[in-house]
Amino acid sequence: MTSKLKMKNVSKIFGSHPTKNLHQLETGLSKEEFFKKTGHTVGVRNVSFEVEEGELFVIMGLSGSGKSTLIRCINLLNEPTAGSILVDGEDITKYNSRELQEFRQNKIAMVFQNFGLFSHRTVSENVGYGLEIRKVPSKEQEEIIQRSIEAVGLKGWEDKYPDELSGGMQQRVGLARALANDPDILLMDEPFSALDPLNRREMQLELLELQRKLKKTIIFITHDVNEAFKLGNRVAVMKDGQFEQISTPLDILKNPANTYIQAFIKDIDRSKIIQAGHIMMEPNANVYVEDSMRIIIDKLQINGLATSYVINQEKEVQGIISLDDALVALETGKEMKHIMKDDYDSVAPNVYIQDLLEQTINSRYPLAIVLNDKLVGVLPREKILASLV
Amino acid sequence: MFEFPEKLNFHIGNYIDMLVNWLTVHWAGFFDVIKSGLLWVFVNLNDFLIWVPWWYFILVVFLLACQYKSVGSGIIYSAFLFLIGMFGLWEATMYTLTIVIASVVITIIIGIPLGIIMASSNRFETFSKPLLDAMQTMPSFVYLIPGIFFFGLGLVPGVLSTIIYALPPIMRLTNLAIRGVPKEVVEAALSFGPSKWQLLRKVQIPQALPTIMTGVNQTTMMALAMVVVASMVGVEGLGLEVLSALNRIDVAKGFEAGISIVFIAIIIDRLTLAISESTQSRTGKGHK
């Protein structure tokens, strides 16, 4: 993997003489002290990070944490006061206006919180805006517009004006407009924050789906912890213009860097982040169909299990038996196939906990975690419940 | 003790006077070119308006009103125009219309680009705001005086002072309209890397159009208001009718000419507003 975007010590100060007051930052003044002393506002303070090609990188922070300022540095809607921003190895802060135009036309596109749609243009004219700017031949424009509109599921709405669409649909237009340019990097500034919860959920899933197909490098801003952890390959937590921690969602959850992050993730909905595979147990006894009843009972008793899945040599699940049934069968001489039950539930390891809560409650047995038809683990109810707190 | 000391008398007017004299002498050629250009436009436009049969003119206004307002307004406007004809003021009205149209077109051609420059340069904005205030508050008669020096009596100084008087609203509103385009929309437009001209043509001007159209409407109304004043330097038309009625204390004639101006004002105002609103419903959608 190569790094697509690299930010080095980027700072952004707002005010009449930003560069003059830059050195004050190094003295470690807080945001408030800095403002009192200089009358300038710190937007971003000495931020460095790298984003790999095809990565979905989420920057999370509360309002005023500088995340919107930071993302606007990446396409130079905000010019950083200090630091360098390398895209494909080129420092974009050194671009002249001509190079900057080309960079924006070809490499980067942005989706906005309040959509930023052009109210005087129809859906397809909005989507085609970037192509017009690049002077793409009109025949080609039409094809790309059609393809982009279909990709976001807005077919049939081409000739409507933005104010005739719902919020969710408007943001689809925003997304289609950004994708039409086929950018390497997609900047998304709280794109789903203005949507209602249902629409937001749907758009999140669609974004993940699109990302699986398109493999863009995405920088995604949100103030919603759940959204950040659901979407991000890696997440950066931002506070007062600085990064507090950059890591994978699971790692942040397990090893929060400081108390601020601990507080942040306290009300996170873990069931939307933890997958079955993260917390499943290795099956500690392999019970095979051809095992004799005596051996099965031994295996169960040694491991202190009340039930066990029965597998064949290919590790495919055949059924489930309980210790009680096995003991009865030993006395009555019943065969395996007569006491084996099949009212168990099996799920894939990448299923989120929230999606198997219902199965957990209804099922009498631990869940079977199955990948490519093979049993890879079991997930008892206690384990699921324990993961949620 | 209580009066302002006479010793401190100073007359800036003298210097303005000197400047005007100097301009009259040294820039005569320039002013002649402007004069003949304006006259050419004006004479042709006026000839055309007078050439159009009166009933045809009324019909066009009626149809425009039907299209953009309602049949009812169409009938009322037609009746207004018919009355003007019955007063015997048709030609004077056409003359007045010519001045208004000519001044407004020229004002728009000058004003909108200046407004756009104002919107893109803070320095130009700070510089021109007091100037615009002065242009609007200075009694409009005052513009007529140097106009006479530069262009003599008649139409041209009238049109020019009308332009000066009607320029501020269109400049101000164009500036305001472009600055008023939502920040996120401009950011979105910029994020695709347009040139300044593309940004202006594809996003800023269309987004600003409804407000700019309000400016055009205001400019038109101010031009119409200036027509009466301009009659003082010998501009013909309805204004001159009013002025001569005033000189002769002829109430009847004054009223007829005055009410004709009101009729024309109503028709122009309502029609331009309705037309600008129809552009708003198409372009100004979804301003939130």
PDB file of C-alpha atoms in Angstrom, chain B:
ATOM      1  CA  MET B   1     -18.745  85.218  18.621  1.00  0.00           C
ATOM      2  CA  PHE B   2     -21.585  82.908  17.783  1.00  0.00           C
ATOM      3  CA  GLU B   3     -21.327  83.050  14.017  1.00  0.00           C
ATOM      4  CA  PHE B   4     -18.923  80.999  11.989  1.00  0.00           C
ATOM      5  CA  PRO B   5     -15.913  83.255  11.227  1.00  0.00           C
ATOM      6  CA  GLU B   6     -16.110  84.608   7.702  1.00  0.00           C
ATOM      7  CA  LYS B   7     -12.328  84.465   7.433  1.00  0.00           C
ATOM      8  CA  LEU B   8     -12.531  80.701   7.186  1.00  0.00           C
ATOM      9  CA  ASN B   9     -14.758  80.744   4.126  1.00  0.00           C
ATOM     10  CA  PHE B  10     -13.688  78.185   1.606  1.00  0.00           C
ATOM     11  CA  HIS B  11     -15.513  77.172  -1.525  1.00  0.00           C
ATOM     12  CA  ILE B  12     -14.874  73.721  -2.864  1.00  0.00           C
ATOM     13  CA  GLY B  13     -17.437  74.521  -5.555  1.00  0.00           C
ATOM     14  CA  ASN B  14     -14.895  76.829  -7.228  1.00  0.00           C
ATOM     15  CA  TYR B  15     -12.558  73.934  -7.805  1.00  0.00           C
ATOM     16  CA  ILE B  16     -15.312  71.695  -9.130  1.00  0.00           C
ATOM     17  CA  ASP B  17     -16.203  74.537 -11.440  1.00  0.00           C
ATOM     18  CA  MET B  18     -12.588  74.785 -12.627  1.00  0.00           C
ATOM     19  CA  LEU B  19     -12.477  71.042 -13.191  1.00  0.00           C
ATOM     20  CA  VAL B  20     -15.657  71.142 -15.227  1.00  0.00           C
ATOM     21  CA  ASN B  21     -14.329  74.039 -17.294  1.00  0.00           C
ATOM     22  CA  TRP B  22     -11.090  72.235 -17.908  1.00  0.00           C
ATOM     23  CA  LEU B  23     -12.931  69.077 -18.938  1.00  0.00           C
ATOM     24  CA  THR B  24     -15.190  71.039 -21.263  1.00  0.00           C
ATOM     25  CA  VAL B  25     -12.223  72.495 -23.079  1.00  0.00           C
ATOM     26  CA  HIS B  26      -9.841  69.555 -23.187  1.00  0.00           C
ATOM     27  CA  TRP B  27     -12.226  66.650 -23.445  1.00  0.00           C
ATOM     28  CA  ALA B  28     -14.604  68.145 -25.971  1.00  0.00           C
ATOM     29  CA  GLY B  29     -13.907  65.418 -28.527  1.00  0.00           C
ATOM     30  CA  PHE B  30     -14.649  62.693 -26.035  1.00  0.00           C
ATOM     31  CA  PHE B  31     -17.929  64.251 -25.028  1.00  0.00           C
ATOM     32  CA  ASP B  32     -18.920  64.752 -28.660  1.00  0.00           C
ATOM     33  CA  VAL B  33     -18.432  61.064 -29.334  1.00  0.00           C
ATOM     34  CA  ILE B  34     -20.604  60.132 -26.369  1.00  0.00           C
ATOM     35  CA  LYS B  35     -23.183  62.636 -27.430  1.00  0.00           C
ATOM     36  CA  SER B  36     -23.490  61.491 -31.008  1.00  0.00           C
ATOM     37  CA  GLY B  37     -23.480  57.831 -29.958  1.00  0.00           C
ATOM     38  CA  LEU B  38     -26.269  58.361 -27.464  1.00  0.00           C
ATOM     39  CA  LEU B  39     -28.250  60.462 -29.884  1.00  0.00           C
ATOM     40  CA  TRP B  40     -27.996  57.811 -32.565  1.00  0.00           C
ATOM     41  CA  VAL B  41     -29.300  55.094 -30.225  1.00  0.00           C
ATOM     42  CA  PHE B  42     -31.974  57.364 -28.919  1.00  0.00           C
ATOM     43  CA  VAL B  43     -33.299  58.654 -32.233  1.00  0.00           C
ATOM     44  CA  ASN B  44     -33.578  55.167 -33.683  1.00  0.00           C
ATOM     45  CA  LEU B  45     -35.301  53.770 -30.623  1.00  0.00           C
ATOM     46  CA  ASN B  46     -37.705  56.675 -30.504  1.00  0.00           C
ATOM     47  CA  ASP B  47     -38.472  56.427 -34.215  1.00  0.00           C
ATOM     48  CA  PHE B  48     -39.229  52.776 -33.718  1.00  0.00           C
ATOM     49  CA  LEU B  49     -41.565  53.311 -30.755  1.00  0.00           C
ATOM     50  CA  ILE B  50     -43.449  56.026 -32.601  1.00  0.00           C
ATOM     51  CA  TRP B  51     -43.587  53.913 -35.755  1.00  0.00           C
ATOM     52  CA  VAL B  52     -45.271  51.074 -33.841  1.00  0.00           C
ATOM     53  CA  PRO B  53     -49.066  51.546 -34.180  1.00  0.00           C
ATOM     54  CA  TRP B  54     -50.677  52.512 -30.871  1.00  0.00           C
ATOM     55  CA  TRP B  55     -53.049  49.550 -30.860  1.00  0.00           C
ATOM     56  CA  TYR B  56     -50.217  47.163 -31.507  1.00  0.00           C
ATOM     57  CA  PHE B  57     -48.300  48.573 -28.557  1.00  0.00           C
ATOM     58  CA  ILE B  58     -51.330  48.178 -26.301  1.00  0.00           C
ATOM     59  CA  LEU B  59     -51.805  44.623 -27.556  1.00  0.00           C
ATOM     60  CA  VAL B  60     -48.201  43.703 -26.709  1.00  0.00           C
ATOM     61  CA  VAL B  61     -48.553  45.087 -23.178  1.00  0.00           C
ATOM     62  CA  PHE B  62     -51.857  43.235 -22.816  1.00  0.00           C
ATOM     63  CA  LEU B  63     -50.333  39.929 -23.905  1.00  0.00           C
ATOM     64  CA  LEU B  64     -47.280  40.359 -21.668  1.00  0.00           C
ATOM     65  CA  ALA B  65     -49.548  41.072 -18.725  1.00  0.00           C
ATOM     66  CA  CYS B  66     -51.669  38.012 -19.519  1.00  0.00           C
ATOM     67  CA  GLN B  67     -48.564  35.864 -19.742  1.00  0.00           C
ATOM     68  CA  TYR B  68     -46.840  37.031 -16.569  1.00  0.00           C
ATOM     69  CA  LYS B  69     -49.700  38.345 -14.433  1.00  0.00           C
ATOM     70  CA  SER B  70     -53.387  37.944 -15.218  1.00  0.00           C
ATOM     71  CA  VAL B  71     -55.981  38.856 -17.800  1.00  0.00           C
ATOM     72  CA  GLY B  72     -57.404  41.365 -15.310  1.00  0.00           C
ATOM     73  CA  SER B  73     -54.127  43.283 -15.057  1.00  0.00           C
ATOM     74  CA  GLY B  74     -53.847  43.080 -18.834  1.00  0.00           C
ATOM     75  CA  ILE B  75     -57.177  44.864 -19.190  1.00  0.00           C
ATOM     76  CA  ILE B  76     -56.276  47.513 -16.613  1.00  0.00           C
ATOM     77  CA  TYR B  77     -52.884  48.264 -18.218  1.00  0.00           C
ATOM     78  CA  SER B  78     -54.483  48.480 -21.645  1.00  0.00           C
ATOM     79  CA  ALA B  79     -57.048  50.909 -20.266  1.00  0.00           C
ATOM     80  CA  PHE B  80     -54.229  53.021 -18.765  1.00  0.00           C
ATOM     81  CA  LEU B  81     -52.469  53.240 -22.121  1.00  0.00           C
ATOM     82  CA  PHE B  82     -55.724  53.975 -23.898  1.00  0.00           C
ATOM     83  CA  LEU B  83     -56.377  56.857 -21.491  1.00  0.00           C
ATOM     84  CA  ILE B  84     -52.912  58.267 -22.134  1.00  0.00           C
ATOM     85  CA  GLY B  85     -53.747  58.233 -25.832  1.00  0.00           C
ATOM     86  CA  MET B  86     -57.030  60.022 -25.149  1.00  0.00           C
ATOM     87  CA  PHE B  87     -55.172  62.718 -23.179  1.00  0.00           C
ATOM     88  CA  GLY B  88     -53.201  63.378 -26.363  1.00  0.00           C
ATOM     89  CA  LEU B  89     -49.965  62.387 -24.657  1.00  0.00           C
ATOM     90  CA  TRP B  90     -49.085  59.282 -26.698  1.00  0.00           C
ATOM     91  CA  GLU B  91     -46.031  60.753 -28.405  1.00  0.00           C
ATOM     92  CA  ALA B  92     -44.762  62.392 -25.230  1.00  0.00           C
ATOM     93  CA  THR B  93     -45.146  59.036 -23.499  1.00  0.00           C
ATOM     94  CA  MET B  94     -43.199  57.219 -26.192  1.00  0.00           C
ATOM     95  CA  TYR B  95     -40.469  59.824 -25.878  1.00  0.00           C
ATOM     96  CA  THR B  96     -40.344  59.289 -22.138  1.00  0.00           C
ATOM     97  CA  LEU B  97     -40.276  55.528 -22.619  1.00  0.00           C
ATOM     98  CA  THR B  98     -37.382  55.907 -25.017  1.00  0.00           C
ATOM     99  CA  ILE B  99     -35.374  57.797 -22.420  1.00  0.00           C
ATOM    100  CA  VAL B 100     -36.202  55.247 -19.742  1.00  0.00           C
ATOM    101  CA  ILE B 101     -35.334  52.248 -21.901  1.00  0.00           C
ATOM    102  CA  ALA B 102     -32.131  53.801 -23.208  1.00  0.00           C
ATOM    103  CA  SER B 103     -30.980  54.875 -19.745  1.00  0.00           C
ATOM    104  CA  VAL B 104     -31.861  51.575 -18.136  1.00  0.00           C
ATOM    105  CA  VAL B 105     -30.099  49.506 -20.783  1.00  0.00           C
ATOM    106  CA  ILE B 106     -26.961  51.625 -20.494  1.00  0.00           C
ATOM    107  CA  THR B 107     -27.173  51.591 -16.691  1.00  0.00           C
ATOM    108  CA  ILE B 108     -27.396  47.804 -16.668  1.00  0.00           C
ATOM    109  CA  ILE B 109     -24.501  47.444 -19.079  1.00  0.00           C
ATOM    110  CA  ILE B 110     -22.352  49.609 -16.802  1.00  0.00           C
ATOM    111  CA  GLY B 111     -23.856  48.687 -13.432  1.00  0.00           C
ATOM    112  CA  ILE B 112     -23.840  44.899 -13.415  1.00  0.00           C
ATOM    113  CA  PRO B 113     -20.139  44.507 -14.263  1.00  0.00           C
ATOM    114  CA  LEU B 114     -19.269  47.193 -11.694  1.00  0.00           C
ATOM    115  CA  GLY B 115     -21.403  45.376  -9.141  1.00  0.00           C
ATOM    116  CA  ILE B 116     -19.582  42.145  -9.917  1.00  0.00           C
ATOM    117  CA  ILE B 117     -16.211  43.862  -9.442  1.00  0.00           C
ATOM    118  CA  MET B 118     -17.521  45.256  -6.155  1.00  0.00           C
ATOM    119  CA  ALA B 119     -18.430  41.768  -5.016  1.00  0.00           C
ATOM    120  CA  SER B 120     -15.028  40.330  -5.849  1.00  0.00           C
ATOM    121  CA  SER B 121     -12.911  43.125  -4.406  1.00  0.00           C
ATOM    122  CA  ASN B 122     -13.360  44.349  -0.860  1.00  0.00           C
ATOM    123  CA  ARG B 123     -11.190  47.350  -1.600  1.00  0.00           C
ATOM    124  CA  PHE B 124     -13.344  48.420  -4.526  1.00  0.00           C
ATOM    125  CA  GLU B 125     -16.429  47.933  -2.371  1.00  0.00           C
ATOM    126  CA  THR B 126     -15.179  50.190   0.441  1.00  0.00           C
ATOM    127  CA  PHE B 127     -14.127  52.719  -2.132  1.00  0.00           C
ATOM    128  CA  SER B 128     -17.378  52.795  -4.068  1.00  0.00           C
ATOM    129  CA  LYS B 129     -19.907  52.593  -1.239  1.00  0.00           C
ATOM    130  CA  PRO B 130     -19.629  56.255  -0.147  1.00  0.00           C
ATOM    131  CA  LEU B 131     -19.547  57.258  -3.786  1.00  0.00           C
ATOM    132  CA  LEU B 132     -22.807  55.421  -4.406  1.00  0.00           C
ATOM    133  CA  ASP B 133     -24.347  57.021  -1.324  1.00  0.00           C
ATOM    134  CA  ALA B 134     -23.367  60.414  -2.646  1.00  0.00           C
ATOM    135  CA  MET B 135     -24.759  59.647  -6.101  1.00  0.00           C
ATOM    136  CA  GLN B 136     -28.090  58.739  -4.583  1.00  0.00           C
ATOM    137  CA  THR B 137     -28.442  61.523  -2.045  1.00  0.00           C
ATOM    138  CA  MET B 138     -27.080  64.390  -4.101  1.00  0.00           C
ATOM    139  CA  PRO B 139     -30.181  66.243  -5.397  1.00  0.00           C
ATOM    140  CA  SER B 140     -30.552  65.026  -8.927  1.00  0.00           C
ATOM    141  CA  PHE B 141     -30.772  68.545 -10.348  1.00  0.00           C
ATOM    142  CA  VAL B 142     -27.125  69.057  -9.537  1.00  0.00           C
ATOM    143  CA  TYR B 143     -26.012  66.507 -12.139  1.00  0.00           C
ATOM    144  CA  LEU B 144     -27.781  68.475 -14.801  1.00  0.00           C
ATOM    145  CA  ILE B 145     -25.541  71.518 -14.435  1.00  0.00           C
ATOM    146  CA  PRO B 146     -22.193  70.065 -15.587  1.00  0.00           C
ATOM    147  CA  GLY B 147     -24.150  67.964 -18.073  1.00  0.00           C
ATOM    148  CA  ILE B 148     -25.184  71.155 -19.820  1.00  0.00           C
ATOM    149  CA  PHE B 149     -21.567  72.245 -20.076  1.00  0.00           C
ATOM    150  CA  PHE B 150     -20.419  68.987 -21.541  1.00  0.00           C
ATOM    151  CA  PHE B 151     -23.315  68.221 -23.831  1.00  0.00           C
ATOM    152  CA  GLY B 152     -25.456  71.311 -24.133  1.00  0.00           C
ATOM    153  CA  LEU B 153     -29.168  71.345 -23.505  1.00  0.00           C
ATOM    154  CA  GLY B 154     -31.479  68.492 -24.370  1.00  0.00           C
ATOM    155  CA  LEU B 155     -31.602  64.814 -24.320  1.00  0.00           C
ATOM    156  CA  VAL B 156     -28.004  63.736 -23.696  1.00  0.00           C
ATOM    157  CA  PRO B 157     -27.404  65.448 -20.344  1.00  0.00           C
ATOM    158  CA  GLY B 158     -30.851  64.198 -19.335  1.00  0.00           C
ATOM    159  CA  VAL B 159     -30.008  60.604 -20.116  1.00  0.00           C
ATOM    160  CA  LEU B 160     -26.575  60.864 -18.502  1.00  0.00           C
ATOM    161  CA  SER B 161     -27.889  62.290 -15.261  1.00  0.00           C
ATOM    162  CA  THR B 162     -30.567  59.626 -15.303  1.00  0.00           C
ATOM    163  CA  ILE B 163     -27.845  57.008 -15.600  1.00  0.00           C
ATOM    164  CA  ILE B 164     -25.873  58.467 -12.686  1.00  0.00           C
ATOM    165  CA  TYR B 165     -29.010  58.557 -10.591  1.00  0.00           C
ATOM    166  CA  ALA B 166     -30.161  55.040 -11.496  1.00  0.00           C
ATOM    167  CA  LEU B 167     -26.753  53.367 -11.292  1.00  0.00           C
ATOM    168  CA  PRO B 168     -26.463  52.883  -7.486  1.00  0.00           C
ATOM    169  CA  PRO B 169     -29.316  50.411  -6.959  1.00  0.00           C
ATOM    170  CA  ILE B 170     -28.222  48.023  -9.686  1.00  0.00           C
ATOM    171  CA  MET B 171     -24.598  48.138  -8.528  1.00  0.00           C
ATOM    172  CA  ARG B 172     -25.519  47.675  -4.892  1.00  0.00           C
ATOM    173  CA  LEU B 173     -27.933  44.847  -5.500  1.00  0.00           C
ATOM    174  CA  THR B 174     -25.590  43.036  -7.887  1.00  0.00           C
ATOM    175  CA  ASN B 175     -22.864  43.257  -5.251  1.00  0.00           C
ATOM    176  CA  LEU B 176     -25.220  42.124  -2.525  1.00  0.00           C
ATOM    177  CA  ALA B 177     -26.636  39.316  -4.633  1.00  0.00           C
ATOM    178  CA  ILE B 178     -23.269  37.836  -5.497  1.00  0.00           C
ATOM    179  CA  ARG B 179     -21.967  38.160  -1.965  1.00  0.00           C
ATOM    180  CA  GLY B 180     -25.210  36.603  -0.775  1.00  0.00           C
ATOM    181  CA  VAL B 181     -24.747  33.323  -2.636  1.00  0.00           C
ATOM    182  CA  PRO B 182     -24.543  30.724   0.175  1.00  0.00           C
ATOM    183  CA  LYS B 183     -20.961  30.038   1.245  1.00  0.00           C
ATOM    184  CA  GLU B 184     -21.282  26.302   0.813  1.00  0.00           C
ATOM    185  CA  VAL B 185     -22.569  26.692  -2.736  1.00  0.00           C
ATOM    186  CA  VAL B 186     -19.547  28.814  -3.628  1.00  0.00           C
ATOM    187  CA  GLU B 187     -17.240  26.332  -1.899  1.00  0.00           C
ATOM    188  CA  ALA B 188     -18.866  23.476  -3.773  1.00  0.00           C
ATOM    189  CA  ALA B 189     -18.437  25.382  -7.016  1.00  0.00           C
ATOM    190  CA  LEU B 190     -14.791  26.158  -6.212  1.00  0.00           C
ATOM    191  CA  SER B 191     -13.975  22.609  -5.195  1.00  0.00           C
ATOM    192  CA  PHE B 192     -14.255  21.523  -8.826  1.00  0.00           C
ATOM    193  CA  GLY B 193     -11.527  23.947  -9.915  1.00  0.00           C
ATOM    194  CA  PRO B 194     -13.344  26.452 -12.118  1.00  0.00           C
ATOM    195  CA  SER B 195     -11.719  29.578 -13.522  1.00  0.00           C
ATOM    196  CA  LYS B 196     -13.007  32.877 -12.130  1.00  0.00           C
ATOM    197  CA  TRP B 197     -15.085  33.400 -15.242  1.00  0.00           C
ATOM    198  CA  GLN B 198     -16.601  29.876 -15.067  1.00  0.00           C
ATOM    199  CA  LEU B 199     -17.453  30.390 -11.408  1.00  0.00           C
ATOM    200  CA  LEU B 200     -19.172  33.657 -12.226  1.00  0.00           C
ATOM    201  CA  ARG B 201     -21.061  32.456 -15.273  1.00  0.00           C
ATOM    202  CA  LYS B 202     -22.082  28.995 -14.138  1.00  0.00           C
ATOM    203  CA  VAL B 203     -22.831  29.602 -10.465  1.00  0.00           C
ATOM    204  CA  GLN B 204     -22.599  33.094  -9.047  1.00  0.00           C
ATOM    205  CA  ILE B 205     -24.590  35.057 -11.616  1.00  0.00           C
ATOM    206  CA  PRO B 206     -27.404  32.502 -12.007  1.00  0.00           C
ATOM    207  CA  GLN B 207     -27.676  32.196  -8.236  1.00  0.00           C
ATOM    208  CA  ALA B 208     -27.711  35.968  -7.873  1.00  0.00           C
ATOM    209  CA  LEU B 209     -30.131  36.586 -10.720  1.00  0.00           C
ATOM    210  CA  PRO B 210     -33.331  37.039  -8.685  1.00  0.00           C
ATOM    211  CA  THR B 211     -31.772  39.819  -6.609  1.00  0.00           C
ATOM    212  CA  ILE B 212     -30.144  41.369  -9.664  1.00  0.00           C
ATOM    213  CA  MET B 213     -33.577  41.472 -11.307  1.00  0.00           C
ATOM    214  CA  THR B 214     -34.899  43.369  -8.292  1.00  0.00           C
ATOM    215  CA  GLY B 215     -32.081  45.822  -8.913  1.00  0.00           C
ATOM    216  CA  VAL B 216     -33.134  46.176 -12.546  1.00  0.00           C
ATOM    217  CA  ASN B 217     -36.668  46.919 -11.432  1.00  0.00           C
ATOM    218  CA  GLN B 218     -35.497  49.578  -8.971  1.00  0.00           C
ATOM    219  CA  THR B 219     -33.224  51.110 -11.558  1.00  0.00           C
ATOM    220  CA  THR B 220     -36.147  51.363 -13.957  1.00  0.00           C
ATOM    221  CA  MET B 221     -38.302  53.098 -11.394  1.00  0.00           C
ATOM    222  CA  MET B 222     -35.546  55.577 -10.545  1.00  0.00           C
ATOM    223  CA  ALA B 223     -34.998  56.318 -14.205  1.00  0.00           C
ATOM    224  CA  LEU B 224     -38.674  57.078 -14.555  1.00  0.00           C
ATOM    225  CA  ALA B 225     -38.552  59.370 -11.533  1.00  0.00           C
ATOM    226  CA  MET B 226     -35.629  61.227 -13.069  1.00  0.00           C
ATOM    227  CA  VAL B 227     -37.509  61.920 -16.289  1.00  0.00           C
ATOM    228  CA  VAL B 228     -39.440  64.835 -14.818  1.00  0.00           C
ATOM    229  CA  VAL B 229     -36.307  66.372 -13.398  1.00  0.00           C
ATOM    230  CA  ALA B 230     -34.487  65.953 -16.680  1.00  0.00           C
ATOM    231  CA  SER B 231     -37.135  68.045 -18.407  1.00  0.00           C
ATOM    232  CA  MET B 232     -35.456  71.059 -16.766  1.00  0.00           C
ATOM    233  CA  VAL B 233     -32.605  70.807 -19.259  1.00  0.00           C
ATOM    234  CA  GLY B 234     -35.078  70.582 -22.100  1.00  0.00           C
ATOM    235  CA  VAL B 235     -35.710  66.860 -22.367  1.00  0.00           C
ATOM    236  CA  GLU B 236     -39.043  66.419 -24.041  1.00  0.00           C
ATOM    237  CA  GLY B 237     -41.719  63.943 -23.077  1.00  0.00           C
ATOM    238  CA  LEU B 238     -44.117  63.684 -20.162  1.00  0.00           C
ATOM    239  CA  GLY B 239     -41.705  65.532 -17.862  1.00  0.00           C
ATOM    240  CA  LEU B 240     -41.768  68.587 -20.079  1.00  0.00           C
ATOM    241  CA  GLU B 241     -45.573  68.500 -20.109  1.00  0.00           C
ATOM    242  CA  VAL B 242     -45.536  68.570 -16.332  1.00  0.00           C
ATOM    243  CA  LEU B 243     -42.966  71.345 -16.250  1.00  0.00           C
ATOM    244  CA  SER B 244     -44.842  73.563 -18.687  1.00  0.00           C
ATOM    245  CA  ALA B 245     -48.079  72.974 -16.787  1.00  0.00           C
ATOM    246  CA  LEU B 246     -46.241  74.055 -13.663  1.00  0.00           C
ATOM    247  CA  ASN B 247     -44.986  77.220 -15.332  1.00  0.00           C
ATOM    248  CA  ARG B 248     -48.487  78.093 -16.526  1.00  0.00           C
ATOM    249  CA  ILE B 249     -50.155  76.885 -13.320  1.00  0.00           C
ATOM    250  CA  ASP B 250     -52.357  74.713 -15.542  1.00  0.00           C
ATOM    251  CA  VAL B 251     -53.849  72.231 -13.093  1.00  0.00           C
ATOM    252  CA  ALA B 252     -55.749  70.219 -15.703  1.00  0.00           C
ATOM    253  CA  LYS B 253     -52.771  69.663 -17.966  1.00  0.00           C
ATOM    254  CA  GLY B 254     -50.473  69.006 -15.034  1.00  0.00           C
ATOM    255  CA  PHE B 255     -52.789  66.363 -13.704  1.00  0.00           C
ATOM    256  CA  GLU B 256     -53.096  64.582 -17.045  1.00  0.00           C
ATOM    257  CA  ALA B 257     -49.355  64.492 -17.595  1.00  0.00           C
ATOM    258  CA  GLY B 258     -48.760  63.516 -13.982  1.00  0.00           C
ATOM    259  CA  ILE B 259     -51.249  60.669 -13.992  1.00  0.00           C
ATOM    260  CA  SER B 260     -49.785  59.427 -17.278  1.00  0.00           C
ATOM    261  CA  ILE B 261     -46.409  59.113 -15.592  1.00  0.00           C
ATOM    262  CA  VAL B 262     -48.069  57.197 -12.790  1.00  0.00           C
ATOM    263  CA  PHE B 263     -49.734  54.855 -15.314  1.00  0.00           C
ATOM    264  CA  ILE B 264     -46.455  54.185 -17.084  1.00  0.00           C
ATOM    265  CA  ALA B 265     -44.722  53.658 -13.758  1.00  0.00           C
ATOM    266  CA  ILE B 266     -47.319  51.130 -12.645  1.00  0.00           C
ATOM    267  CA  ILE B 267     -47.154  49.201 -15.903  1.00  0.00           C
ATOM    268  CA  ILE B 268     -43.349  49.091 -16.003  1.00  0.00           C
ATOM    269  CA  ASP B 269     -43.022  48.231 -12.327  1.00  0.00           C
ATOM    270  CA  ARG B 270     -45.588  45.435 -12.279  1.00  0.00           C
ATOM    271  CA  LEU B 271     -44.464  43.926 -15.564  1.00  0.00           C
ATOM    272  CA  THR B 272     -40.742  43.909 -14.752  1.00  0.00           C
ATOM    273  CA  LEU B 273     -41.467  42.547 -11.271  1.00  0.00           C
ATOM    274  CA  ALA B 274     -43.648  39.780 -12.656  1.00  0.00           C
ATOM    275  CA  ILE B 275     -41.057  38.865 -15.264  1.00  0.00           C
ATOM    276  CA  SER B 276     -38.253  38.856 -12.685  1.00  0.00           C
ATOM    277  CA  GLU B 277     -40.356  36.703 -10.369  1.00  0.00           C
ATOM    278  CA  SER B 278     -40.856  34.188 -13.140  1.00  0.00           C
ATOM    279  CA  THR B 279     -37.075  33.934 -13.447  1.00  0.00           C
ATOM    280  CA  GLN B 280     -36.874  33.495  -9.681  1.00  0.00           C
ATOM    281  CA  SER B 281     -39.210  30.554  -9.663  1.00  0.00           C
ATOM    282  CA  ARG B 282     -36.913  28.922 -12.187  1.00  0.00           C
ATOM    283  CA  THR B 283     -33.501  29.922 -10.883  1.00  0.00           C
ATOM    284  CA  GLY B 284     -33.842  30.910  -7.268  1.00  0.00           C
ATOM    285  CA  LYS B 285     -35.100  27.581  -6.142  1.00  0.00           C
ATOM    286  CA  GLY B 286     -34.114  26.130  -2.835  1.00  0.00           C
ATOM    287  CA  HIS B 287     -32.405  29.117  -1.261  1.00  0.00           C
ATOM    288  CA  LYS B 288     -32.229  27.867   2.272  1.00  0.00           C
TER     289      LYS B 288
END
